[in-house]
Coordinates of C-alpha atoms in Angstrom, one line a residue:
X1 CA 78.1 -22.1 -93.5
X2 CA 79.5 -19.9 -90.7
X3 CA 80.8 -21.3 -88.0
X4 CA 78.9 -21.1 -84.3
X5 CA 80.6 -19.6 -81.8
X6 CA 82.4 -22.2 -80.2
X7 CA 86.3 -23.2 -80.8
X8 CA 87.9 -23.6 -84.0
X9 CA 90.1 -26.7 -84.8
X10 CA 93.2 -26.1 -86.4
X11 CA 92.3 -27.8 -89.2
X12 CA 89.5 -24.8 -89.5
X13 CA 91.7 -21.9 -89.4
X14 CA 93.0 -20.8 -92.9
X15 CA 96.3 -20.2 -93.8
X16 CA 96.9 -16.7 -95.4
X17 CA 99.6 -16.8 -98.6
X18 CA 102.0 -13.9 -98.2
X19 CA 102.5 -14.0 -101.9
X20 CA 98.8 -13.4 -102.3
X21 CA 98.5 -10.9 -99.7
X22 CA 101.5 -8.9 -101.2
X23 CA 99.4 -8.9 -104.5
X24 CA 96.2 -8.0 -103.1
X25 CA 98.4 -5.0 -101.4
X26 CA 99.8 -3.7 -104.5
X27 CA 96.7 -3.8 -106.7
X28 CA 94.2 -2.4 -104.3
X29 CA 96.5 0.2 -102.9
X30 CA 96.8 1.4 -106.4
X31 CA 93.2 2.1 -107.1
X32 CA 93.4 4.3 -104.3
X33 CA 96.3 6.3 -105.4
X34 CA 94.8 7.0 -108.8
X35 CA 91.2 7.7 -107.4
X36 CA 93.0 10.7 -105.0
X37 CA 95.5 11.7 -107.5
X38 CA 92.0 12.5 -110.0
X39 CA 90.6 13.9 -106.5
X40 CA 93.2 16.3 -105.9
X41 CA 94.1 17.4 -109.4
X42 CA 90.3 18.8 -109.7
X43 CA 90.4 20.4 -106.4
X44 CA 94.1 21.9 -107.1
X45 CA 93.1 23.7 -110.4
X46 CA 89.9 24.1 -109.6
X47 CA 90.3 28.2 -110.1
X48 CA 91.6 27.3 -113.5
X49 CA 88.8 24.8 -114.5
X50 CA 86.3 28.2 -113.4
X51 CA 87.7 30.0 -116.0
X52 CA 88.3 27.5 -118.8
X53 CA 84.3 26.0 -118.8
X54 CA 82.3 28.3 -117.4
X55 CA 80.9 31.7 -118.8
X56 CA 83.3 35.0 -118.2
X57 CA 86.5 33.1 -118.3
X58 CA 86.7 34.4 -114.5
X59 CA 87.7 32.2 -110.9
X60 CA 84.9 34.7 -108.8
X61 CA 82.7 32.6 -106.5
X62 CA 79.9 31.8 -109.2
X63 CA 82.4 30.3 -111.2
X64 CA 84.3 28.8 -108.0
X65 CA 81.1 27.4 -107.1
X66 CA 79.6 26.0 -110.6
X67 CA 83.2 24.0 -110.7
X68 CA 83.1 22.4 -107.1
X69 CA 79.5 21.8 -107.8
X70 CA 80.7 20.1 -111.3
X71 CA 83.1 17.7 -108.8
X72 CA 79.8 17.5 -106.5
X73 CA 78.2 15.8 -109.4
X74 CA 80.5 13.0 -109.4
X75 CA 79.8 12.7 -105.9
X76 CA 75.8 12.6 -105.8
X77 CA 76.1 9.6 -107.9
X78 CA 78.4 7.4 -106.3
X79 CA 75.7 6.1 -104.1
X80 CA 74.3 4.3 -107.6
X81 CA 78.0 2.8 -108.6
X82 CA 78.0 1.4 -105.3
X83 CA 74.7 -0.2 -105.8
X84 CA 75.8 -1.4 -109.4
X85 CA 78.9 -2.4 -108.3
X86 CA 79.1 -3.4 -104.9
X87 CA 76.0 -6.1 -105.3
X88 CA 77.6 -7.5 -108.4
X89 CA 81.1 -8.3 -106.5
X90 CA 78.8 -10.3 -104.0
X91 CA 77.9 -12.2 -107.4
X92 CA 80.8 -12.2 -109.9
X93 CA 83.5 -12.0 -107.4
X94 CA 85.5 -9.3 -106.0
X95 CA 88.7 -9.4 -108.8
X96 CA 86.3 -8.8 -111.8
X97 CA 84.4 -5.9 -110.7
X98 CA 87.8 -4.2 -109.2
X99 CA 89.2 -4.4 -112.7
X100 CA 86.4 -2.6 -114.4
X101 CA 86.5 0.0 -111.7
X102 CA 89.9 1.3 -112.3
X103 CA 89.8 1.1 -116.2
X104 CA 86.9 3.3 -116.1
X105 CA 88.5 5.2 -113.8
X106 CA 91.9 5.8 -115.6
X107 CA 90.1 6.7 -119.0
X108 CA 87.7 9.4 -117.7
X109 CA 90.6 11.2 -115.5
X110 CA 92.2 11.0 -119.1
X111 CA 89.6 12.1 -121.0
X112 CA 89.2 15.4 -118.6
X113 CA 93.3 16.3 -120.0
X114 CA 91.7 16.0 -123.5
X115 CA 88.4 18.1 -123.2
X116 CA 87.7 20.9 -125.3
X117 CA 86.8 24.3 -123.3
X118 CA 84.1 26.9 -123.2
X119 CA 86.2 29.2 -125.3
X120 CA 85.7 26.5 -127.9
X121 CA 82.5 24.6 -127.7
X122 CA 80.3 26.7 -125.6
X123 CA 77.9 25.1 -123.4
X124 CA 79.0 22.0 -123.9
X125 CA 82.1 22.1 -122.1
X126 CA 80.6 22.3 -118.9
X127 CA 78.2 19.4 -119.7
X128 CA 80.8 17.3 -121.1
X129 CA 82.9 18.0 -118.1
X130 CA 79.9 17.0 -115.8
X131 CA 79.3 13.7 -117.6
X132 CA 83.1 13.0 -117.2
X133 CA 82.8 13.4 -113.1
X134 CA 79.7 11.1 -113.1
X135 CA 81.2 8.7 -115.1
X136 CA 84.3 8.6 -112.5
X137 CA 81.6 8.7 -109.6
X138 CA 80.0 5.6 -110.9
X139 CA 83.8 3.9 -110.9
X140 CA 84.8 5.6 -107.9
X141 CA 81.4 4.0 -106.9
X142 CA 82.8 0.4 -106.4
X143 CA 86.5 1.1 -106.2
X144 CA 87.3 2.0 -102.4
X145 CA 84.6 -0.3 -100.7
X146 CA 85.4 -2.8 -103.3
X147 CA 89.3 -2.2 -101.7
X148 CA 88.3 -2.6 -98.8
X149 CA 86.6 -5.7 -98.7
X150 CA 89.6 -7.5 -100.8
X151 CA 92.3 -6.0 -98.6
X152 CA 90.2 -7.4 -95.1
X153 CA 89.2 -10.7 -96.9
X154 CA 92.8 -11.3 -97.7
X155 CA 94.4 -10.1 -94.4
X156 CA 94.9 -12.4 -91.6
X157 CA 93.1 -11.5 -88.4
X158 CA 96.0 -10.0 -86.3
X159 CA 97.5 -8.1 -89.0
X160 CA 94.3 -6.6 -90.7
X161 CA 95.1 -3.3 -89.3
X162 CA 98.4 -3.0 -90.7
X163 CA 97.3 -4.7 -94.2
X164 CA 94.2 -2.2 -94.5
X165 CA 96.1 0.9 -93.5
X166 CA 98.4 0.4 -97.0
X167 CA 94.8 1.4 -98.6
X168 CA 95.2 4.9 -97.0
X169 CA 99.3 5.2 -97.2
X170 CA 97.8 4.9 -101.4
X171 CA 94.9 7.4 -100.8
X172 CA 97.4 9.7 -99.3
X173 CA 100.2 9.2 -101.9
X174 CA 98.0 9.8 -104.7
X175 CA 96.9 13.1 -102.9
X176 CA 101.0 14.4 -102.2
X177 CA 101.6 13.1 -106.4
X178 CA 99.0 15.5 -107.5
X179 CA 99.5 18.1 -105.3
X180 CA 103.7 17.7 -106.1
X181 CA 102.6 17.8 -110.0
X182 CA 100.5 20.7 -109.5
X183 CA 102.8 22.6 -107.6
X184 CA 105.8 21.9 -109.7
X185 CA 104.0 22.8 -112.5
X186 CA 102.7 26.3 -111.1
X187 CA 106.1 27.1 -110.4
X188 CA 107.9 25.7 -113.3
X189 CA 105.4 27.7 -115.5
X190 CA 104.2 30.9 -116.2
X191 CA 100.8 31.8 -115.1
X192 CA 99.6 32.2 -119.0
X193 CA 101.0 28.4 -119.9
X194 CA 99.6 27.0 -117.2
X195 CA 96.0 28.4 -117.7
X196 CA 96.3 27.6 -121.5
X197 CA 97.8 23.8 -121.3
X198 CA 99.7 22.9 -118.3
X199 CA 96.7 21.8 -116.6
X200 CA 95.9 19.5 -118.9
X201 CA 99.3 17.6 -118.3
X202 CA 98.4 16.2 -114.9
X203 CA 94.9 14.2 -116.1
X204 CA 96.9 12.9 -119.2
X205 CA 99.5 11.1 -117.0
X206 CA 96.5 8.9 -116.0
X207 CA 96.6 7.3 -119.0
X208 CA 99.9 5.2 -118.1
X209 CA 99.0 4.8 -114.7
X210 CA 96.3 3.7 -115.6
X211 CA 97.6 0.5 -117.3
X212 CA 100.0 0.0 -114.6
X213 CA 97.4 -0.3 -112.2
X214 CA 94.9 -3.3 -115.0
X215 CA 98.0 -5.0 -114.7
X216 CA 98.4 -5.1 -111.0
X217 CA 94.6 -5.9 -111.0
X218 CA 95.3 -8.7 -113.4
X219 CA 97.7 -10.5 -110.9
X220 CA 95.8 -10.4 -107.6
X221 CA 94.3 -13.7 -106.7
X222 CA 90.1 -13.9 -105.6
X223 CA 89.9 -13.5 -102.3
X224 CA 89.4 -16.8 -100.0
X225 CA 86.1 -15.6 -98.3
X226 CA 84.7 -15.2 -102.0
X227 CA 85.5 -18.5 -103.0
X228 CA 84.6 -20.5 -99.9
X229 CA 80.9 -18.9 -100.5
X230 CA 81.0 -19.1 -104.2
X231 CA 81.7 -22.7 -104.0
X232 CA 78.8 -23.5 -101.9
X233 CA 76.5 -22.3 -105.3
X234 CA 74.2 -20.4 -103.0
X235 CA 71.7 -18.9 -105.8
X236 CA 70.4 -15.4 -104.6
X237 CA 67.8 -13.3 -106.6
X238 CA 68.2 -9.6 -106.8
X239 CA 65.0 -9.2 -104.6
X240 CA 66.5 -11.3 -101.8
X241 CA 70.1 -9.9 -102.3
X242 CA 69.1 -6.1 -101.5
X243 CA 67.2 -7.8 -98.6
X244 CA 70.4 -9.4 -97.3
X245 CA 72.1 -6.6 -98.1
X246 CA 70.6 -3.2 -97.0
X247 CA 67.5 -4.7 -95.1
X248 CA 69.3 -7.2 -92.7
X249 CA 72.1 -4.9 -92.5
X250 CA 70.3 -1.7 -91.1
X251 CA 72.0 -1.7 -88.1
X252 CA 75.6 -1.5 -89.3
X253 CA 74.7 0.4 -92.3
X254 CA 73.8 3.1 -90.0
X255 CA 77.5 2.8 -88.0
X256 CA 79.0 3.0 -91.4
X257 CA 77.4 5.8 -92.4
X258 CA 78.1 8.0 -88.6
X259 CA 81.9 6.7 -88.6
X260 CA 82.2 7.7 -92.3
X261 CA 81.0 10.7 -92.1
X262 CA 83.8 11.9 -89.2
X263 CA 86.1 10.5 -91.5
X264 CA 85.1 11.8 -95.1
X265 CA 84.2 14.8 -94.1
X266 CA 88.0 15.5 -92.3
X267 CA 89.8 14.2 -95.7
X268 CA 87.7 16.0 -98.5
X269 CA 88.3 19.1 -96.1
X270 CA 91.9 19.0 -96.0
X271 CA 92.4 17.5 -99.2
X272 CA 89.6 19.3 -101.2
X273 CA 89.0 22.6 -99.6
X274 CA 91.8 24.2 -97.3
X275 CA 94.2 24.5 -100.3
X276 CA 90.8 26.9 -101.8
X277 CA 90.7 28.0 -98.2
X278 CA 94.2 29.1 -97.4
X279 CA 94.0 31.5 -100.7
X280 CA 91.0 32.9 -100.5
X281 CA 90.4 33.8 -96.8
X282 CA 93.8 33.4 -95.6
X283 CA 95.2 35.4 -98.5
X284 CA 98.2 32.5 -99.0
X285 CA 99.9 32.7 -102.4
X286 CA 99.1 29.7 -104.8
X287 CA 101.7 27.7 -104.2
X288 CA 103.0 28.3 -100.8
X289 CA 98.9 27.2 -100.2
X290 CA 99.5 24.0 -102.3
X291 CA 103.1 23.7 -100.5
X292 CA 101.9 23.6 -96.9
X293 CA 98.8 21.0 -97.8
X294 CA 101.6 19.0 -99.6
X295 CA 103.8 18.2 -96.7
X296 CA 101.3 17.4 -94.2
X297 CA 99.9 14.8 -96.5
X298 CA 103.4 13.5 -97.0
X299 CA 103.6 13.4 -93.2
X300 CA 100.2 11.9 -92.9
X301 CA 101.3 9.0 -95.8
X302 CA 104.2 8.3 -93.1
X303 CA 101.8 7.9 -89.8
X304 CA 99.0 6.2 -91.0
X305 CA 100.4 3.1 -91.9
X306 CA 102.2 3.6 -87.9
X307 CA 98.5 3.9 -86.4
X308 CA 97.0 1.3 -88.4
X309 CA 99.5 -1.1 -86.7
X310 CA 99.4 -0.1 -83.8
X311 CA 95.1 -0.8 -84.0
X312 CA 96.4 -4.4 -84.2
X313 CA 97.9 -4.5 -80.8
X314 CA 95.2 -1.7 -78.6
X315 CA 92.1 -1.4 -80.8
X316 CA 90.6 0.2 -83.8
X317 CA 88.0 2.2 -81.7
X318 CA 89.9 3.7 -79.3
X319 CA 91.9 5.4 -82.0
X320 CA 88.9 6.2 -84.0
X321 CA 88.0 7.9 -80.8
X322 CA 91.4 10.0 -80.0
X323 CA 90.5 11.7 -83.7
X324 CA 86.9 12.1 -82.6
X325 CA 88.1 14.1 -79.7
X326 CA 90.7 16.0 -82.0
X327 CA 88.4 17.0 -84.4
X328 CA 85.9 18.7 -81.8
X329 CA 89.8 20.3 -79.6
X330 CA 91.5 21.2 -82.6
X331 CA 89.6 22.3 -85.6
X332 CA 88.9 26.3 -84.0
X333 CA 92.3 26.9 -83.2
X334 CA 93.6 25.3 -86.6
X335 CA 91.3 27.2 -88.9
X336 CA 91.9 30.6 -86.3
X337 CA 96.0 30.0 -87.4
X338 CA 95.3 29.7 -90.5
X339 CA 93.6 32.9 -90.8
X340 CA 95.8 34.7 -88.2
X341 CA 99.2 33.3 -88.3
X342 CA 101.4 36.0 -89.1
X343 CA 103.5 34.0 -90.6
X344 CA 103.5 31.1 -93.1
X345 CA 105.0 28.9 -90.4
X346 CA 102.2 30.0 -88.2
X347 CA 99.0 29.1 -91.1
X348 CA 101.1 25.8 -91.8
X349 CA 100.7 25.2 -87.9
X350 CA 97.2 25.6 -88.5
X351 CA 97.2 23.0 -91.9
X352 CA 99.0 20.2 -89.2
X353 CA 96.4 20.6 -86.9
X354 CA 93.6 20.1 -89.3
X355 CA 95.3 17.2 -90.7
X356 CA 96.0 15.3 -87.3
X357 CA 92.5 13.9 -86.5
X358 CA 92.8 12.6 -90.7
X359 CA 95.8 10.4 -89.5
X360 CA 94.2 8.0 -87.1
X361 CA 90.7 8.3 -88.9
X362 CA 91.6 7.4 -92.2
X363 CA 93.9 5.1 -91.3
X364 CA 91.4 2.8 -89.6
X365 CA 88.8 3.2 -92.0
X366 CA 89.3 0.4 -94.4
X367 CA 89.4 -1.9 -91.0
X368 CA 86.4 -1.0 -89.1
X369 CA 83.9 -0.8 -92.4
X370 CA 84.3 -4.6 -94.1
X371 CA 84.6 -6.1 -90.4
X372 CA 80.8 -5.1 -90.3
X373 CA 79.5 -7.0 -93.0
X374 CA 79.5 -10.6 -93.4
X375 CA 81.0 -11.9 -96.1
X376 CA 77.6 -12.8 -98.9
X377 CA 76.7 -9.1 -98.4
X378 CA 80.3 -7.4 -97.5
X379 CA 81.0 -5.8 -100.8
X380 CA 77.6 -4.5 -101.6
X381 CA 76.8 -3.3 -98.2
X382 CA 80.2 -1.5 -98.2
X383 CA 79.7 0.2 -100.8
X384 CA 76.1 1.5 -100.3
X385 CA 77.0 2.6 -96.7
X386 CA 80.6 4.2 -97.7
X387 CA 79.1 5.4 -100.8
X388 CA 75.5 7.6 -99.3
X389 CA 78.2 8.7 -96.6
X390 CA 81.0 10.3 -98.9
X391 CA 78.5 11.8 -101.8
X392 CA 76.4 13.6 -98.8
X393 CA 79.4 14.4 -96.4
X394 CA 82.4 14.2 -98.7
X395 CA 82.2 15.0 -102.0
X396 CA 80.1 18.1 -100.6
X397 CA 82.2 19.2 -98.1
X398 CA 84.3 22.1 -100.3
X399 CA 81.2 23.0 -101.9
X400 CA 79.3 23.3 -98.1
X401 CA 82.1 25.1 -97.0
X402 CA 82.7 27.3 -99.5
X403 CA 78.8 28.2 -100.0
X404 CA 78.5 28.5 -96.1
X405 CA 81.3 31.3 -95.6
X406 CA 80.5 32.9 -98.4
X407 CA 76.5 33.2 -97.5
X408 CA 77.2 33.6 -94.1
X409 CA 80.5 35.8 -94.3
X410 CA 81.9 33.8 -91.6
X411 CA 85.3 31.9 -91.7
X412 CA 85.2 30.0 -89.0
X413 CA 82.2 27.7 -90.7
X414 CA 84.6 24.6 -92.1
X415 CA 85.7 24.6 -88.4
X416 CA 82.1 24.1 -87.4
X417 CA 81.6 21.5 -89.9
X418 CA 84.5 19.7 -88.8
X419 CA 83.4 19.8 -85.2
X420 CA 80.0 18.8 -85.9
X421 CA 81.3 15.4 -87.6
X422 CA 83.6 14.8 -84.3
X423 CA 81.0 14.9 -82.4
X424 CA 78.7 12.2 -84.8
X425 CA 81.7 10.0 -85.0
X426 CA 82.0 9.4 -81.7
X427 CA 78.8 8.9 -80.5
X428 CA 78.6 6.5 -83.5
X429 CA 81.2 4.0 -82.1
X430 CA 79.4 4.1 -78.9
X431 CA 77.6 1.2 -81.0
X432 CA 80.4 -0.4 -83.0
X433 CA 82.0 -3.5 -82.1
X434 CA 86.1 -3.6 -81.9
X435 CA 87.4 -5.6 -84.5
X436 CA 91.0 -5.4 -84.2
X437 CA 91.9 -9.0 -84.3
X438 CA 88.9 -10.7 -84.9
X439 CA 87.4 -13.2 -87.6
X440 CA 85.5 -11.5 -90.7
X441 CA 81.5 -12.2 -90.1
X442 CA 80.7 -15.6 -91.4
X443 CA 84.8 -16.2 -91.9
X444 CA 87.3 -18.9 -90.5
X445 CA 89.9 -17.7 -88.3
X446 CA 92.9 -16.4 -90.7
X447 CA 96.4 -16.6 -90.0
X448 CA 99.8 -15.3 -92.2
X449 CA 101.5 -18.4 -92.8
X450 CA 104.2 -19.1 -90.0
X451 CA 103.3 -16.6 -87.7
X452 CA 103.1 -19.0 -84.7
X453 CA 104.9 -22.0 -86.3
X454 CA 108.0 -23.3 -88.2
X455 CA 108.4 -24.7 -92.0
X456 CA 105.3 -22.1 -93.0
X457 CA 102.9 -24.7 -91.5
X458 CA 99.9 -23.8 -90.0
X459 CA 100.7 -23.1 -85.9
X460 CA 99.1 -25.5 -83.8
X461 CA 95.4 -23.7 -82.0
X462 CA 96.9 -26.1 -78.6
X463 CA 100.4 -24.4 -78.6
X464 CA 98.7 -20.6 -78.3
X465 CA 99.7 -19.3 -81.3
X466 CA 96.9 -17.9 -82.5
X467 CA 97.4 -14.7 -81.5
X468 CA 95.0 -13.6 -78.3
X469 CA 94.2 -17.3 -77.7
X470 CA 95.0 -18.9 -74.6
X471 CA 93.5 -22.9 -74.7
X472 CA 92.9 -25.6 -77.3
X473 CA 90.9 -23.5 -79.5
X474 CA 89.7 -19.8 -81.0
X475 CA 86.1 -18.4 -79.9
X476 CA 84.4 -16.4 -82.9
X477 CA 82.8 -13.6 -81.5
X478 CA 79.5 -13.0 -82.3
X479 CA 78.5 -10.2 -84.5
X480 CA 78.5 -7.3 -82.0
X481 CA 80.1 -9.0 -79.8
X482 CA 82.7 -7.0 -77.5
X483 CA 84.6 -9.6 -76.5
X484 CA 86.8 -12.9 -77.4
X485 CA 88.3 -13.9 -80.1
X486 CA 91.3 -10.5 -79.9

């Protein structure tokens, strides 16, 4: 049962495996890389999927539109692969359901290299294309929350930030590896290969990453929080499950669902739509677009993992709220660059600033969600929250934006958007707890083995090295609690 707040013996405080915690590192980090990597591929050639399965064989905004709506429908489902998902890796364990997340994952970004195209089989190209990107919504369903909740179970309590923020450094990575495909390949090309085939390429090298990353699944160890509850045989029906899970929870459900929104809608807008952006309305060639999105990605895949560290020693939510704040200063003048740079260094200018408040939201993302939950209900209520937050604010954003300045014929509109999430995510840590630091709801204390002590045994609670413990024991913090336990 969870401990009461009070002090923690030493013999109470587990002992984190840096073996394990290497492992857990490498095979959830990977799910993430290959989830961008199908991300960015689709929003990269999106103007050559509008004129290979749609009508007219033409990129105009109809087209445009149908394809982003196409990726959309991935999106609107995700919500129900985190409710398939997320529940079952409260039942089955985490390492099961992660494994079926990325296989599924691997063969649909496969199957879309292999698909036949309107010029071929009609209609059906779009459909077949459509039930592709739901299939890899369900997946992508129960991959990141599921990442999440491994990566935070297996961290220990002082260096969750750092462990979580290798999570992003993958989600990043897999962004600036299908950007760098898709940009090599525009330029190594010419424009009539590339339309006929040389999209395909990219979706087809899923196939071997895709093994790689089963076989990194295959080697991570179930997390210690799963097994400690598993063992105690606690028999839940479904009825009283989604009771625990979305009905006790309301209250941090609803903080998942304002911080996610700040952060999904800054990364589908960088990632998904100011590459579209920067062509369209800022009249950027193709590739020096793709180009400028590509190195501040790499640079982002450099600082977040710096950021996420440094949540360990000040705070998660003060540096959620410093890109809060830099989403509401920064996203008129970025966008007005881009537009009105004369030059490309001036509209890449405006891509950094975009991309700035992404570096210190994304990067604490995978810490602040899990830390909600406790651990019976972590995974499913993980992924429901994450889940309703990116398919209405993420997966929509290029659509939104692209629909909103074309209806409205103003450009400034993804800065609004932008703005408008800011201002949501900052309010909504108003009501969040700080968790930098702090024991996982309904979890012992964890620490990295020899942290505080010598021959890898477990530091002695008396001798203070647990760290932001000062007397004979560790005080759990309650579950909004503010205070203790750091």
């Amino acid at each position: 049962m969870p401990h009461q707040p009070g002090t923690w013996t030493r013999e109470e405080i587990a002992v984190v495996d840096a073996g394990a915690a290497r492992r857990s590192i490498e095979g959830t980090a990977i799910g993430n890389f290959m989830e961008a990597y199908d991300f960015t591929l689709f929003s990269l050639v999106a103007t050559i999927l509008a004129q290979k399965f749609y009508p007219g064989e033409n990129s105009g905004t109809g087209n445009l539109i149908a394809t982003f709506g196409t990726m959309t429908a991935g999106f609107v489902v995700r919500p129900l692969g985190g409710v398939i998902f997320g529940p079952l890796g409260d039942r089955i364990g985490r390492k099961p359901v992660l494994v079926v997340t990325i296989s599924l994952m691997a063969v649909c970004a496969a199957a879309t290299g292999v698909l036949p195209v309107y010029h071929t089989i009609g209609l059906w190209a779009p459909i077949l294309l459509t039930v592709i990107r739901v299939a890899q919504g369900l997946s992508s369903g129960g991959e990141y929350a599921g990442a999440m909740t491994f990566i935070a179970e297996h961290a220990p309590d002082h260096k969750r930030g750092m462990m979580a923020g290798f999570l992003p450094v993958g989600t990043l990575a897999g962004f600036v590896a299908g950007a760098t495909l898709v940009t090599g390949l525009q330029t190594a090309l010419p424009s009539a290969d590339m339309l006929a085939w040389g999209w395909r390429v990219p979706f087809l090298l899923a196939a071997p990453l895709g093994l790689i990353a089963v076989y990194l699944r295959s080697r991570i160890d179930e997390t210690p929080d799963y097994e400690e509850m598993h063992a105690r045989h606690e028999e839940t029906s479904a009825r009283k499950q989604f009771r625990q899970t979305v009905v006790e929870q309301w209250k941090p459900l609803l903080i998942c669902l304002g911080v996610e929104l700040a952060v999904t809608d800054t990364s589908y807008m960088v990632s998904g739509y100011v590459p579209t952006y920067l062509k369209k309305t800022a009249g950027v060639a193709d590739t020096a677009a793709l180009v400028m999105v590509l190195v501040v990605l790499a640079i982002l895949t450099v600082g977040v993992l710096l950021v996420a560290m440094l949540s360990d020693r000040i705070g998660v939510k003060p540096l959620m709220w410093t890109g809060c704040g830099l989403l509401i200063a920064v996203s008129i003048p970025a966008f007005t660059l881009m537009r009105f740079g004369g030059t490309y260094p001036a509209k890449f200018g405006g891509v950094l600033l975009v991309g700035l408040p992404m570096l210190f939201l994304s990067s604490l993302e995978p810490a602040i969600l899990p830390a909600l939950f406790p651990t019976n209900v972590r995974y499913g209520a993980v992924s429901i929250g994450f889940n309703i937050a990116v398919s209405a604010f993420g997966g929509t954003t290029p659509l939104l934006a692209e629909s909103l300045v074309a209806g409205t014929g103003n450009a400034m509109m993804p800065a609004y958007m932008l703005m408008f999430a800011g201002v949501i995510g900052a309010v909504t840590l108003i009501f969040a707890p700080e968790v930098a630091g702090k024991p996982l709801l309904g979890s012992r204390p964890s620490l990295h083995r020899g942290s505080g002590g010598t021959g890898g045994k477990t530091p002695g609670v008396g001798a203070g090295a647990l760290p932001g413990t000062g007397g004979a024991g560790y005080t759990q913090p309650g579950p909004f609690d503010d205070s203790g336990g750091g």
